[in-house]
Amino acid sequence: MRTRYTLINMVVNVGGQLMNQVLLFISRMVFIHYLSAAYLGVNGLFTDVLGILNLAELGVGTAMIYSLYEPAAKNDEHRLAQLMNLYRLLYRIVAVVVLLVGLALMPFLGFFIKDSSGIEHLRLIYLMYVANSVCSYLLSYKNSIYLAYQKAYVRNLWAQLCDAVKTLFQIVLIVLTGNFILYLAVQFVMQFIPNIIVSVKVDKEFPYLKECRELPEKEKFHGILRNVGAMSFHKLGTVIVRNTDSLLMSSFVGLLSVGIYSNYKLVLSGINNLMDKFSNAFTGSLGNLGAIEDETRVYSIYRELDLLFFVIYAYWTAGLFALFNAFITLCFGAEYCFSTATVAVLVTEFYVSGQRKVNLLFREAKGLFWYDRYKPLFESAINLAASLLLVQKFGVAGILGGTVISTVTTCLWMEPYILMRYGIREDWQGKLKDYFVRYAERVAVVAALAAVSYGWVSFCPAKNIGWFLLDGVLYTLLFGIACDRQSGGQKAGRCAVYAAVRGCHGGAPPERAGVQSAQGPCHGCHEKEGKLNGRAGQPRPAHPAEERRSERGPYAERQL
């Protein structure tokens, strides 16, 4: 069942995100055409301000979802109901805190905006953003029960459809009225619809959640609070690193720079959101995997996903460095472009952050929140200090450079260390050394690809959509050749995808299925299903984890 649920989640997540990303680009172009750049800056600024307010969430969602994996795997309805009651209580507290802090910040709006001329009803706009954030906590906790049962597609399908309808309504309203207030009103109303639909479905499908009003036992409650406490540090680091860039730009460079940055951020966020949807399709299955399987099996799947995410982010990073400004010029105009140096820093941050995703995915699946709880404090301090120091001389590039410096000096080495030391454990020193060697080799490959691609685009600039598409095709061919020389190219890529999807759902371990755990080309992807687990007609030896599963009873077998 894990294979089926993951594939459904992947199709819904990725397909819906692609559709909505196209609509978002159209919406952004309409926004720029009918509204001033100042409103674009306000939109980006207040989005980041609300991201800071969401610090009140303290990582409650991540810690609670992790707590749901084990009782869901065991079908422990009573414990699930207790946890969901606690989840509801905590999220209501978060909603109240966000509301109070949001209102308290209203008198200081002028401090965050260097030049607010030409923006009408600024306080009303800010209040609408605050209300939108507060209301998002009221029913969203019910989504987690589907994630625990690996059925996140139920909520995501409705969310993607409502996002598409919302964007279409916003486009129509901007064209007809040019009113930013109505634009925000549609956003506020439409967020309720998927949460209400999912809430009704959860009440029907899991009636025991309404019947139980108890909270978890004191021991379990303290364990959850421990994870929430650890996640609060991670949440703090994420908010400071990810949501202060626009504030610093608005305060030290100007609101127009926030508007320009928001266009680049739209593209990068679109890619990251697409990758998040892709990786989230594995979340429930990896949580189930971490609760049931041994570390050897987990590490095998980790290697396959690590290779897969590198290939994807390497392709986007080198390509964006070469073609980012050409794309921005074609979509929004040359006046919305940053310098090449700023773009280089921007895509470097994109790559470094992207390479963290697999480590964070497995950290959450294994529940390793506690071990690096202080890391975000150092990350945040380094980020703010470096950004404030560099912005004086380098402007926007300095602010983004501060983010790169803080990530490289903390997350880049700490997160794989925690995963190998406390999650994988067996021969963790050797595996950690291999990780850093692979990382250095991959950085060199991406840098070389970016340099060659940029040189080609500089020689033949993309002055129109035809040249842009030609440059994109040539870059893709270059990337394919580089992959083929480096690690077997398309064949290795297919193996990584196959092993990641099949391996984390109870299929044969990669080495038995003809997959060499991302360390070499696979010779079994094209074989028939019946030959994957050994020679035809011969049963394969039982995996130790399968022997443990047989002891857990019929429900565990159904989950696997």
GROMACS .gro file of N, CA and C in nm, residues 41-42 44-53 105 108-114 126 239-255 257-259 261 265 384 387-388 391 399:
model
  144
   41GLY      N    1   0.613   4.498  -0.395
   41GLY     CA    2   0.703   4.497  -0.279
   41GLY      C    3   0.629   4.474  -0.149
   42VAL      N    4   0.511   4.538  -0.134
   42VAL     CA    5   0.430   4.519  -0.014
   42VAL      C    6   0.387   4.373  -0.001
   44GLY      N    7   0.541   4.106  -0.115
   44GLY     CA    8   0.655   4.026  -0.071
   44GLY      C    9   0.695   4.054   0.073
   45LEU      N   10   0.689   4.181   0.113
   45LEU     CA   11   0.728   4.219   0.249
   45LEU      C   12   0.634   4.161   0.353
   46PHE      N   13   0.503   4.180   0.334
   46PHE     CA   14   0.408   4.132   0.434
   46PHE      C   15   0.401   3.979   0.438
   47THR      N   16   0.428   3.915   0.325
   47THR     CA   17   0.436   3.769   0.325
   47THR      C   18   0.547   3.723   0.418
   48ASP      N   19   0.662   3.791   0.412
   48ASP     CA   20   0.774   3.755   0.501
   48ASP      C   21   0.747   3.794   0.646
   49VAL      N   22   0.678   3.907   0.667
   49VAL     CA   23   0.643   3.947   0.804
   49VAL      C   24   0.553   3.842   0.867
   50LEU      N   25   0.456   3.793   0.790
   50LEU     CA   26   0.367   3.689   0.844
   50LEU      C   27   0.443   3.558   0.864
   51GLY      N   28   0.545   3.536   0.783
   51GLY     CA   29   0.629   3.419   0.807
   51GLY      C   30   0.699   3.428   0.941
   52ILE      N   31   0.739   3.549   0.979
   52ILE     CA   32   0.801   3.568   1.110
   52ILE      C   33   0.698   3.548   1.221
   53LEU      N   34   0.577   3.599   1.201
   53LEU     CA   35   0.472   3.579   1.302
   53LEU      C   36   0.443   3.430   1.322
  105LEU      N   37   0.240   4.461   1.632
  105LEU     CA   38   0.340   4.512   1.538
  105LEU      C   39   0.286   4.623   1.448
  108PHE      N   40   0.438   4.974   1.417
  108PHE     CA   41   0.577   4.983   1.373
  108PHE      C   42   0.595   4.954   1.224
  109LEU      N   43   0.486   4.957   1.147
  109LEU     CA   44   0.495   4.927   1.005
  109LEU      C   45   0.591   5.022   0.933
  110GLY      N   46   0.591   5.149   0.973
  110GLY     CA   47   0.679   5.245   0.909
  110GLY      C   48   0.826   5.212   0.924
  111PHE      N   49   0.861   5.139   1.030
  111PHE     CA   50   1.000   5.102   1.053
  111PHE      C   51   1.049   5.001   0.951
  112PHE      N   52   0.955   4.914   0.903
  112PHE     CA   53   0.993   4.808   0.809
  112PHE      C   54   0.993   4.855   0.664
  113ILE      N   55   0.928   4.968   0.636
  113ILE     CA   56   0.914   5.014   0.498
  113ILE      C   57   0.988   5.147   0.483
  114LYS      N   58   1.089   5.149   0.399
  114LYS     CA   59   1.171   5.268   0.381
  114LYS      C   60   1.093   5.379   0.310
  126TYR      N   61  -0.228   4.515   0.580
  126TYR     CA   62  -0.154   4.438   0.680
  126TYR      C   63  -0.250   4.353   0.764
  239VAL      N   64   1.273   3.075   1.028
  239VAL     CA   65   1.206   3.204   1.013
  239VAL      C   66   1.307   3.317   0.996
  240ILE      N   67   1.410   3.319   1.079
  240ILE     CA   68   1.509   3.427   1.072
  240ILE      C   69   1.586   3.420   0.940
  241VAL      N   70   1.625   3.300   0.899
  241VAL     CA   71   1.705   3.287   0.777
  241VAL      C   72   1.621   3.311   0.652
  242ARG      N   73   1.497   3.260   0.649
  242ARG     CA   74   1.415   3.265   0.527
  242ARG      C   75   1.326   3.388   0.516
  243ASN      N   76   1.292   3.450   0.627
  243ASN     CA   77   1.191   3.555   0.622
  243ASN      C   78   1.241   3.694   0.658
  244THR      N   79   1.371   3.708   0.679
  244THR     CA   80   1.424   3.841   0.712
  244THR      C   81   1.489   3.911   0.593
  245ASP      N   82   1.510   3.838   0.483
  245ASP     CA   83   1.577   3.900   0.368
  245ASP      C   84   1.497   4.018   0.314
  246SER      N   85   1.365   4.000   0.299
  246SER     CA   86   1.282   4.109   0.247
  246SER      C   87   1.280   4.228   0.344
  247LEU      N   88   1.279   4.199   0.474
  247LEU     CA   89   1.281   4.307   0.574
  247LEU      C   90   1.410   4.387   0.564
  248LEU      N   91   1.523   4.317   0.550
  248LEU     CA   92   1.652   4.387   0.540
  248LEU      C   93   1.661   4.466   0.410
  249MET      N   94   1.610   4.409   0.301
  249MET     CA   95   1.611   4.482   0.173
  249MET      C   96   1.524   4.606   0.181
  250SER      N   97   1.406   4.593   0.240
  250SER     CA   98   1.315   4.706   0.252
  250SER      C   99   1.376   4.816   0.339
  251SER      N  100   1.446   4.777   0.445
  251SER     CA  101   1.500   4.875   0.540
  251SER      C  102   1.628   4.940   0.490
  252PHE      N  103   1.716   4.862   0.421
  252PHE     CA  104   1.849   4.914   0.385
  252PHE      C  105   1.863   4.948   0.237
  253VAL      N  106   1.784   4.884   0.150
  253VAL     CA  107   1.798   4.906   0.006
  253VAL      C  108   1.678   4.980  -0.051
  254GLY      N  109   1.557   4.940  -0.011
  254GLY     CA  110   1.438   5.006  -0.062
  254GLY      C  111   1.329   4.905  -0.099
  255LEU      N  112   1.205   4.952  -0.100
  255LEU     CA  113   1.092   4.864  -0.126
  255LEU      C  114   1.093   4.810  -0.269
  257SER      N  115   1.345   4.711  -0.439
  257SER     CA  116   1.433   4.594  -0.445
  257SER      C  117   1.359   4.469  -0.396
  258VAL      N  118   1.266   4.487  -0.301
  258VAL     CA  119   1.185   4.374  -0.255
  258VAL      C  120   1.096   4.325  -0.368
  259GLY      N  121   1.040   4.420  -0.445
  259GLY     CA  122   0.957   4.381  -0.558
  259GLY      C  123   1.035   4.304  -0.662
  261TYR      N  124   1.317   4.138  -0.610
  261TYR     CA  125   1.354   4.011  -0.549
  261TYR      C  126   1.237   3.913  -0.548
  265LYS      N  127   1.219   3.528  -0.647
  265LYS     CA  128   1.172   3.437  -0.543
  265LYS      C  129   1.052   3.357  -0.591
  384LEU      N  130   2.223   3.687   1.043
  384LEU     CA  131   2.195   3.829   1.066
  384LEU      C  132   2.323   3.912   1.068
  387SER      N  133   2.468   3.928   0.708
  387SER     CA  134   2.384   4.009   0.620
  387SER      C  135   2.397   4.157   0.651
  388LEU      N  136   2.393   4.193   0.780
  388LEU     CA  137   2.405   4.334   0.818
  388LEU      C  138   2.542   4.391   0.783
  391VAL      N  139   2.552   4.394   0.364
  391VAL     CA  140   2.457   4.478   0.291
  391VAL      C  141   2.509   4.620   0.273
  399ILE      N  142   2.300   4.065   0.144
  399ILE     CA  143   2.196   4.002   0.227
  399ILE      C  144   2.184   3.854   0.194
   0.00000   0.00000   0.00000
